[in-house]
Tab-separated table of C-alpha atoms in Angstrom:
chain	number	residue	atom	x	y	z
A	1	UNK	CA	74.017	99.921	105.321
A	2	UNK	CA	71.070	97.954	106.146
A	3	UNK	CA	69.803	94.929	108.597
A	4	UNK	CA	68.008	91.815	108.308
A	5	UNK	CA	66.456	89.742	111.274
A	6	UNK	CA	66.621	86.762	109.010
A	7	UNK	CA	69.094	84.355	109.594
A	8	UNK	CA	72.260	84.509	110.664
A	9	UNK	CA	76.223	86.107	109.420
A	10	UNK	CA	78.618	83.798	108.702
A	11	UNK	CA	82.177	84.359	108.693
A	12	UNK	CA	85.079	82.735	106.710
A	13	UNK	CA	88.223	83.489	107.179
A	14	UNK	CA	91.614	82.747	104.799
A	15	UNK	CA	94.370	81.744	104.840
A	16	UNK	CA	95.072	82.323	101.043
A	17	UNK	CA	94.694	85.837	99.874
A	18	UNK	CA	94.854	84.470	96.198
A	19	UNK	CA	91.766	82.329	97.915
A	20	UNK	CA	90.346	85.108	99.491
A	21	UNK	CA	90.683	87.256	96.205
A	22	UNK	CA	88.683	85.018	94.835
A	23	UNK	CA	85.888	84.895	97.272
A	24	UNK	CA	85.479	88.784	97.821
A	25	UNK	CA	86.612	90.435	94.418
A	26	UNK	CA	82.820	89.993	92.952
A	27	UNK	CA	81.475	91.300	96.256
A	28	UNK	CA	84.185	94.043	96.642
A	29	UNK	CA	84.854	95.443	93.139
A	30	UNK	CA	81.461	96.334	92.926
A	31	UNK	CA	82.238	99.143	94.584
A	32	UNK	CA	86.036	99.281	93.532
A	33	UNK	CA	87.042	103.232	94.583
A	34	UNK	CA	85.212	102.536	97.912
A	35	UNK	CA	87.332	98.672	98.436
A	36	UNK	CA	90.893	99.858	96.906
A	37	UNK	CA	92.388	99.496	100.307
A	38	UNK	CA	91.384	95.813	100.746
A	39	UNK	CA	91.519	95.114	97.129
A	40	UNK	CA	95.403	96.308	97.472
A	41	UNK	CA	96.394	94.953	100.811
A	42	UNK	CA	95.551	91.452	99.864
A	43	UNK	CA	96.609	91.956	96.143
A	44	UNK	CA	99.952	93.098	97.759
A	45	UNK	CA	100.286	90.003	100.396
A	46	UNK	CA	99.796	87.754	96.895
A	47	UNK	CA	102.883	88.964	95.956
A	48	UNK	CA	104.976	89.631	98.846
A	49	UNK	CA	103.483	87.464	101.845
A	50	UNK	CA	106.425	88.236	104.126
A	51	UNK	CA	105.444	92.224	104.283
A	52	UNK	CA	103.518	91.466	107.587
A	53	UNK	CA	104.746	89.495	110.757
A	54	UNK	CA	102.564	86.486	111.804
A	55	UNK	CA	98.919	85.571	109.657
A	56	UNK	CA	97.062	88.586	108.418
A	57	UNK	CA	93.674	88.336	109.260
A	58	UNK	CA	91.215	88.041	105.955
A	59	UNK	CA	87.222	87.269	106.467
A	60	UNK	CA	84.234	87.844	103.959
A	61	UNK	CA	80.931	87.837	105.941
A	62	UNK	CA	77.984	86.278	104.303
A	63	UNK	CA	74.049	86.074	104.967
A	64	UNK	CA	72.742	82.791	102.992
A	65	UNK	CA	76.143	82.587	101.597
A	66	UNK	CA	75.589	86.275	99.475
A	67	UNK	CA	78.872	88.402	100.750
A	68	UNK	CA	77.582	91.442	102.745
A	69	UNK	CA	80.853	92.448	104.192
A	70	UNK	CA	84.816	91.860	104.095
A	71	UNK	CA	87.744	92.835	106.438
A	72	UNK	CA	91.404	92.171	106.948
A	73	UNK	CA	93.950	92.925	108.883
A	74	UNK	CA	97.940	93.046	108.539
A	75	UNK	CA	99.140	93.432	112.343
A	76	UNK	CA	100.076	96.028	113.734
A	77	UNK	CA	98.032	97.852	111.815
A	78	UNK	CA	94.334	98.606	111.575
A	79	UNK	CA	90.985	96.320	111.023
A	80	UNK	CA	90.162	97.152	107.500
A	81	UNK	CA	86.288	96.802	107.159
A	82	UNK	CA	84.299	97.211	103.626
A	83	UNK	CA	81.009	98.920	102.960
A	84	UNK	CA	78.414	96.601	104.835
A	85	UNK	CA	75.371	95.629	103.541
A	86	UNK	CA	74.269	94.050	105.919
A	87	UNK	CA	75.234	95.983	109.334
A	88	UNK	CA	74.879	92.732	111.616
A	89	UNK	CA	78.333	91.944	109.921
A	90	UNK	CA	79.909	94.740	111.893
A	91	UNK	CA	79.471	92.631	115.245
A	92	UNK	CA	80.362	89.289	113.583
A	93	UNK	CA	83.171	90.519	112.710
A	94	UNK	CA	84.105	91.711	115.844
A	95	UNK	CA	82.892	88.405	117.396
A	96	UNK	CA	85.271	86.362	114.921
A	97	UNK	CA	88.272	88.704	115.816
A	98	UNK	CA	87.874	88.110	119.268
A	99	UNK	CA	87.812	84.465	118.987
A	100	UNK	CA	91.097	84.125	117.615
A	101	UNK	CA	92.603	83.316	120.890
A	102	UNK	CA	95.176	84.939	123.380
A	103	UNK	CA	98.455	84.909	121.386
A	104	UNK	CA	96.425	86.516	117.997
A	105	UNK	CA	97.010	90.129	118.648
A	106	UNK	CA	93.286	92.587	118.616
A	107	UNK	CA	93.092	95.166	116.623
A	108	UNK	CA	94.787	98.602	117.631
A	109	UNK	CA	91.782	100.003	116.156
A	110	UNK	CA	89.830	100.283	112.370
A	111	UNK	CA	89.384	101.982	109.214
A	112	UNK	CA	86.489	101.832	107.203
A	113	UNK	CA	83.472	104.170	105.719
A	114	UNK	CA	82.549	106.451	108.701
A	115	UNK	CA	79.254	105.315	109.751
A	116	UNK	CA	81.015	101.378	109.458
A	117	UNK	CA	84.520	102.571	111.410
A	118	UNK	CA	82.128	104.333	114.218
A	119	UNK	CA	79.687	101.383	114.705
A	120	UNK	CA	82.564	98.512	115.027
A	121	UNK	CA	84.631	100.818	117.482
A	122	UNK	CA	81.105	101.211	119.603
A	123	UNK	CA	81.017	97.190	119.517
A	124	UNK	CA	84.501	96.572	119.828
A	125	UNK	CA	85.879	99.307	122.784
A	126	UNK	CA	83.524	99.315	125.430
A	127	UNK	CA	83.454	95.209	126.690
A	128	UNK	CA	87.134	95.884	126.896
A	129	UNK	CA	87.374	98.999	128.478
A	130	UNK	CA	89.094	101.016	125.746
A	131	UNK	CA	88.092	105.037	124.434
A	132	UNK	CA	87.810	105.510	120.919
A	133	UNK	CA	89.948	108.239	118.902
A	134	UNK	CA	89.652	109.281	115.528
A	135	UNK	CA	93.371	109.356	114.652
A	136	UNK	CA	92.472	110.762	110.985
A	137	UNK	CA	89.778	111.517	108.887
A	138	UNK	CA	90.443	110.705	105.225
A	139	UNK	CA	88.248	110.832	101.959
A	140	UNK	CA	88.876	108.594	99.033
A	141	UNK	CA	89.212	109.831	95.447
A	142	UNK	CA	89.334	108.199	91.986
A	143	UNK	CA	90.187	109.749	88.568
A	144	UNK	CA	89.086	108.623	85.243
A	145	UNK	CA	90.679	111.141	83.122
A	146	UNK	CA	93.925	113.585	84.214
A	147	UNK	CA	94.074	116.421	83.980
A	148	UNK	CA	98.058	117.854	83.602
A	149	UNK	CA	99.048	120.328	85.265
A	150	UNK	CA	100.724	123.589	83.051
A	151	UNK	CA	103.662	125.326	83.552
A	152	UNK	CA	105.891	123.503	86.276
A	153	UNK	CA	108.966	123.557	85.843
A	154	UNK	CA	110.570	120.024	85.489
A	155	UNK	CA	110.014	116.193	84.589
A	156	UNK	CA	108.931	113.279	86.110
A	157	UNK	CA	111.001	109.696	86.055
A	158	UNK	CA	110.675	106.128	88.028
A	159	UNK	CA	113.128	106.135	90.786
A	160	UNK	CA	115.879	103.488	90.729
A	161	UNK	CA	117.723	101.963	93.431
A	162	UNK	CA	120.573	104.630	93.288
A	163	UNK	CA	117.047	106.809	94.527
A	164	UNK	CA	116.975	104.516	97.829
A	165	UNK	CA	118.201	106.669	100.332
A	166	UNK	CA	116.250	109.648	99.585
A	167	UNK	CA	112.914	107.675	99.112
A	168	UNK	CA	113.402	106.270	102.333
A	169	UNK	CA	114.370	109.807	103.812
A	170	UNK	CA	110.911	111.123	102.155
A	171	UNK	CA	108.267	108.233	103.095
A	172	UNK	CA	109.494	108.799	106.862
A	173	UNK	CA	109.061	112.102	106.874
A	174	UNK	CA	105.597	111.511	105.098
A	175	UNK	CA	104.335	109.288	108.034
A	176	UNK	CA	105.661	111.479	110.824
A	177	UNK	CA	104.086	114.377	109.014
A	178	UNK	CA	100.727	112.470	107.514
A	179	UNK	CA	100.229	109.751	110.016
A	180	UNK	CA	101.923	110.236	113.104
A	181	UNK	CA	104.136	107.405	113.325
A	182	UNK	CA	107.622	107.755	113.989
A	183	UNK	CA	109.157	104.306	113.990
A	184	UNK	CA	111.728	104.652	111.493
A	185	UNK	CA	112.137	100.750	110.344
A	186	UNK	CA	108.503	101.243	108.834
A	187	UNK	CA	110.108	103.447	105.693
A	188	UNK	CA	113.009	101.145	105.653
A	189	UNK	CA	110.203	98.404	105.040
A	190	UNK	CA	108.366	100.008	102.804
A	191	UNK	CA	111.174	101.358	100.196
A	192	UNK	CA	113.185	98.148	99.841
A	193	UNK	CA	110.360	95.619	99.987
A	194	UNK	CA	108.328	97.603	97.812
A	195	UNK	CA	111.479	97.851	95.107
A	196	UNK	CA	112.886	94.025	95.921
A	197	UNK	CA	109.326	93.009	95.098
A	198	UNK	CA	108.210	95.141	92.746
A	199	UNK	CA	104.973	96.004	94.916
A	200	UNK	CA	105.967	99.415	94.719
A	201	UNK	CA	107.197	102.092	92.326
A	202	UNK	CA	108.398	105.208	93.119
A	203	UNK	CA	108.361	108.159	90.917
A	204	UNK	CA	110.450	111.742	91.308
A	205	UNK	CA	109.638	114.851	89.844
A	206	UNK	CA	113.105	116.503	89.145
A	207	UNK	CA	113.617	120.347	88.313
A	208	UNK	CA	117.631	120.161	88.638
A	209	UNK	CA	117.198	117.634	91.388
A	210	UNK	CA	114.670	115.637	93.196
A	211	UNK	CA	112.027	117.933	94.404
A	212	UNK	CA	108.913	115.579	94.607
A	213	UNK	CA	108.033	111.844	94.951
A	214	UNK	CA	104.936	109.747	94.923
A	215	UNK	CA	104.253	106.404	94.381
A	216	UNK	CA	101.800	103.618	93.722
A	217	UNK	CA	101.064	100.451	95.297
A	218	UNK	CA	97.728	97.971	95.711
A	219	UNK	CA	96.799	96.952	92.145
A	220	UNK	CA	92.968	96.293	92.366
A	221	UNK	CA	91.223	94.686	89.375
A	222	UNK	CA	90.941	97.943	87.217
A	223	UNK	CA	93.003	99.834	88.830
A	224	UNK	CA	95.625	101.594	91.439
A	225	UNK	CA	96.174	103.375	94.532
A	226	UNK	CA	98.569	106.547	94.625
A	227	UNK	CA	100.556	107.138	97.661
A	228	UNK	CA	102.699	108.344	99.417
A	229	UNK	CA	102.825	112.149	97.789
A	230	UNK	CA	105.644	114.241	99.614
A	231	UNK	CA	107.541	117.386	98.792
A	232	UNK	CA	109.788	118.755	101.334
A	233	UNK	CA	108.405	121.466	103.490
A	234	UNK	CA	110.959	123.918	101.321
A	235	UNK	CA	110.140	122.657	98.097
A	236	UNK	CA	106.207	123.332	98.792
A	237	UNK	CA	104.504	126.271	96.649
A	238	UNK	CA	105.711	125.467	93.014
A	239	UNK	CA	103.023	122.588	91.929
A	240	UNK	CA	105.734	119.547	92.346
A	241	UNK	CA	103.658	117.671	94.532
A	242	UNK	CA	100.794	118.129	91.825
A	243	UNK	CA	102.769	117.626	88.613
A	244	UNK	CA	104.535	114.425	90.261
A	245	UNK	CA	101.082	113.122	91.222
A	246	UNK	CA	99.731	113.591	87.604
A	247	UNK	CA	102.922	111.862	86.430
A	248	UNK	CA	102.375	108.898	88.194
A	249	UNK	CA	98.934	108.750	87.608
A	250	UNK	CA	99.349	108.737	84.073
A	251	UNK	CA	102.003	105.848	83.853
A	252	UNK	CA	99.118	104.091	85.508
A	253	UNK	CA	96.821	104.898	82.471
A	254	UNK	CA	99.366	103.930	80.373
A	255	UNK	CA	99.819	100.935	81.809
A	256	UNK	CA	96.294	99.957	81.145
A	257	UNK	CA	94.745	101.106	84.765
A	258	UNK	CA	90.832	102.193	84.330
A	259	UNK	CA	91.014	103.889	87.328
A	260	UNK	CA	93.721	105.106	89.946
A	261	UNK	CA	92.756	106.218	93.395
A	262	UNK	CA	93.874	107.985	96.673
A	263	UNK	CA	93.536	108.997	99.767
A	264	UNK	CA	93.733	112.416	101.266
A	265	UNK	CA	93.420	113.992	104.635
A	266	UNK	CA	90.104	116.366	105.173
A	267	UNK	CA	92.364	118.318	107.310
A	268	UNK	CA	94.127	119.141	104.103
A	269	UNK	CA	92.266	121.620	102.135
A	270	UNK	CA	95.422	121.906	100.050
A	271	UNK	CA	96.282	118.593	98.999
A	272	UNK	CA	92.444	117.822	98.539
A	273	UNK	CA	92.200	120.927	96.507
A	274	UNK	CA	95.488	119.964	94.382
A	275	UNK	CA	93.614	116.610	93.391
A	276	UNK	CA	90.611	117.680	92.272
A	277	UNK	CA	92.134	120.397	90.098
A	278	UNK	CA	93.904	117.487	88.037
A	279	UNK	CA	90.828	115.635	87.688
A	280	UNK	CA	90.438	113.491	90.727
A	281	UNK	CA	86.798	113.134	92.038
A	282	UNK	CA	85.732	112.498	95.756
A	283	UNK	CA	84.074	108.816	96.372
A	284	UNK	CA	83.927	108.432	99.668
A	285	UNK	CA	85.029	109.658	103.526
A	286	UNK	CA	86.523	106.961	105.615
A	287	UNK	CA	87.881	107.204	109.668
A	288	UNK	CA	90.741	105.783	111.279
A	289	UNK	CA	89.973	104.957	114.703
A	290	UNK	CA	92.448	103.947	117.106
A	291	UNK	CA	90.968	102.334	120.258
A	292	UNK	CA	92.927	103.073	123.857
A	293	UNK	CA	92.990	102.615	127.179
A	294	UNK	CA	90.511	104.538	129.319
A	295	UNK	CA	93.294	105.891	131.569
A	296	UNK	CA	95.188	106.862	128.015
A	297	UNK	CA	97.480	103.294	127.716
């Protein structure tokens, strides 16, 4: 991440995201492992616009009109900021965000690379007052070539809509356990938009019944992101949650994907142990910061 005195950032924003896919992809998929988390959030609001409430927010920061910097944001959730190279785009970005106007709702806090998450939230929190908390620490991984796992019992499959109850059942208890966030309409969301739409698939590993799920969502241009991965807490210990992951990763391959990635949580030395043992490699660490009020609102 660098500076430059010379003239000034300039930020566009979009309406589009076909638009703004347009505008950022050559900037973004540059670095395509470190971007699959903007890459797929506005490759997913392409295809189903109505996942968020209200206008996301989608901006591409430029110095002489060369991109140096992207972001969106998909209320409630997060500010989504690139790799910068140009680190003056951290604070236009917060400038452009704040000049939205009263009924746009701010940011309940960012993810991005760590030094680029840590720099916006010291812009960003203290004009208005708010403490920032990392919430998670995360490090994203990409695999080239898979490497199956041996000897676990059982077989993979797509899940179907009979599968809806349980998927739903799963991906909340993945985001209590994972995330934190207990709202229970967010699973709901995410399992029947993601099947009505086809923005999501889900895939089980079975050994005489469901045992494992993951799934994929936010296509980039070469490739895929992974997630969520859950095995119940009693199913844990037999390699499901691998042997489901290398499943779906290879019906990516097979489905002409260069590349599939995924986040994992560096509190995790299991999971991040379980993906490097089938081949996936470590890219990049990235924070999610949640900004607060100073007496803890």
């Amino acid at each position: 991440m660098t500076g430059d005195a010379s003239g000034r950032i300039d930020i566009e924003r979009f309406d589009d995201p076909a638009v703004f896919l347009e505008a950022a992809v050559p900037f973004l998929v540059a670095r395509e492992a470190e971007h699959n988390l903007i890459l797929g959030i506005a490759s997913s609001l392409v295809v189903d616009p109505g996942r968020v409430t209200g206008s996301p927010y989608l901006a591409l920061a430029r110095r002489a009109g060369t991109p140096v910097g992207a972001a969106v944001m998909t209320p409630p959730f997060n500010v989504v900021l690139s790799c910068m190279d140009d680190e003056a785009a951290i604070a236009a970005f917060a400038t452009d965000l704040a000049s939205r106007g009263p009924g746009a709702p701010p940011p309940p806090g960012v993810t991005g690379p760590v030094e680029v998450a840590a720099a916006f939230g010291r812009v960003w929190a203290p004009p208005r007052e708010l403490a920032v908390h990392r919430s998670i620490s995360e490090r994203i991984y990409r695999i080239e070539r898979l490497i199956p796992p041996a000897g676990i019992r059982g077989s993979a499959r797509v899940a179907t809509a009979a599968d809806r109850d349980l998927i739903v059942a799963w991906c909340q208890a993945f985001l209590v356990e994972a995330l934190g966030r207990t709202d229970p309409t967010e699973a709901v969301t995410i399992v029947d938009r993601g099947m009505r739409t086809g923005s999501r698939t889900f895939y089980l590993w079975e050994d005489g019944s469901p045992v494992s799920l993951a799934g994929s969502n936010g296509p980039t241009p070469n490739g895929i992101r992974i997630g969520p991965v859950y095995t119940p807490p009693e199913r844990r210990g037999h390699g499901y949650g691998s042997a489901v992951t290398a499943a779906a990763t290879q019906a990516q391959f097979d489905a002409g994907r260069r590349y599939v990635f995924l986040f994992t949580d560096l509190a995790n030395p299991t999971s991040n142990k379980i993906y490097r043992s089938i081949g996936y490699e470590p890219v990049i660490d990235v924070d999610q910061l949640s900004f607060e009020g100073i007496d803890g609102a």
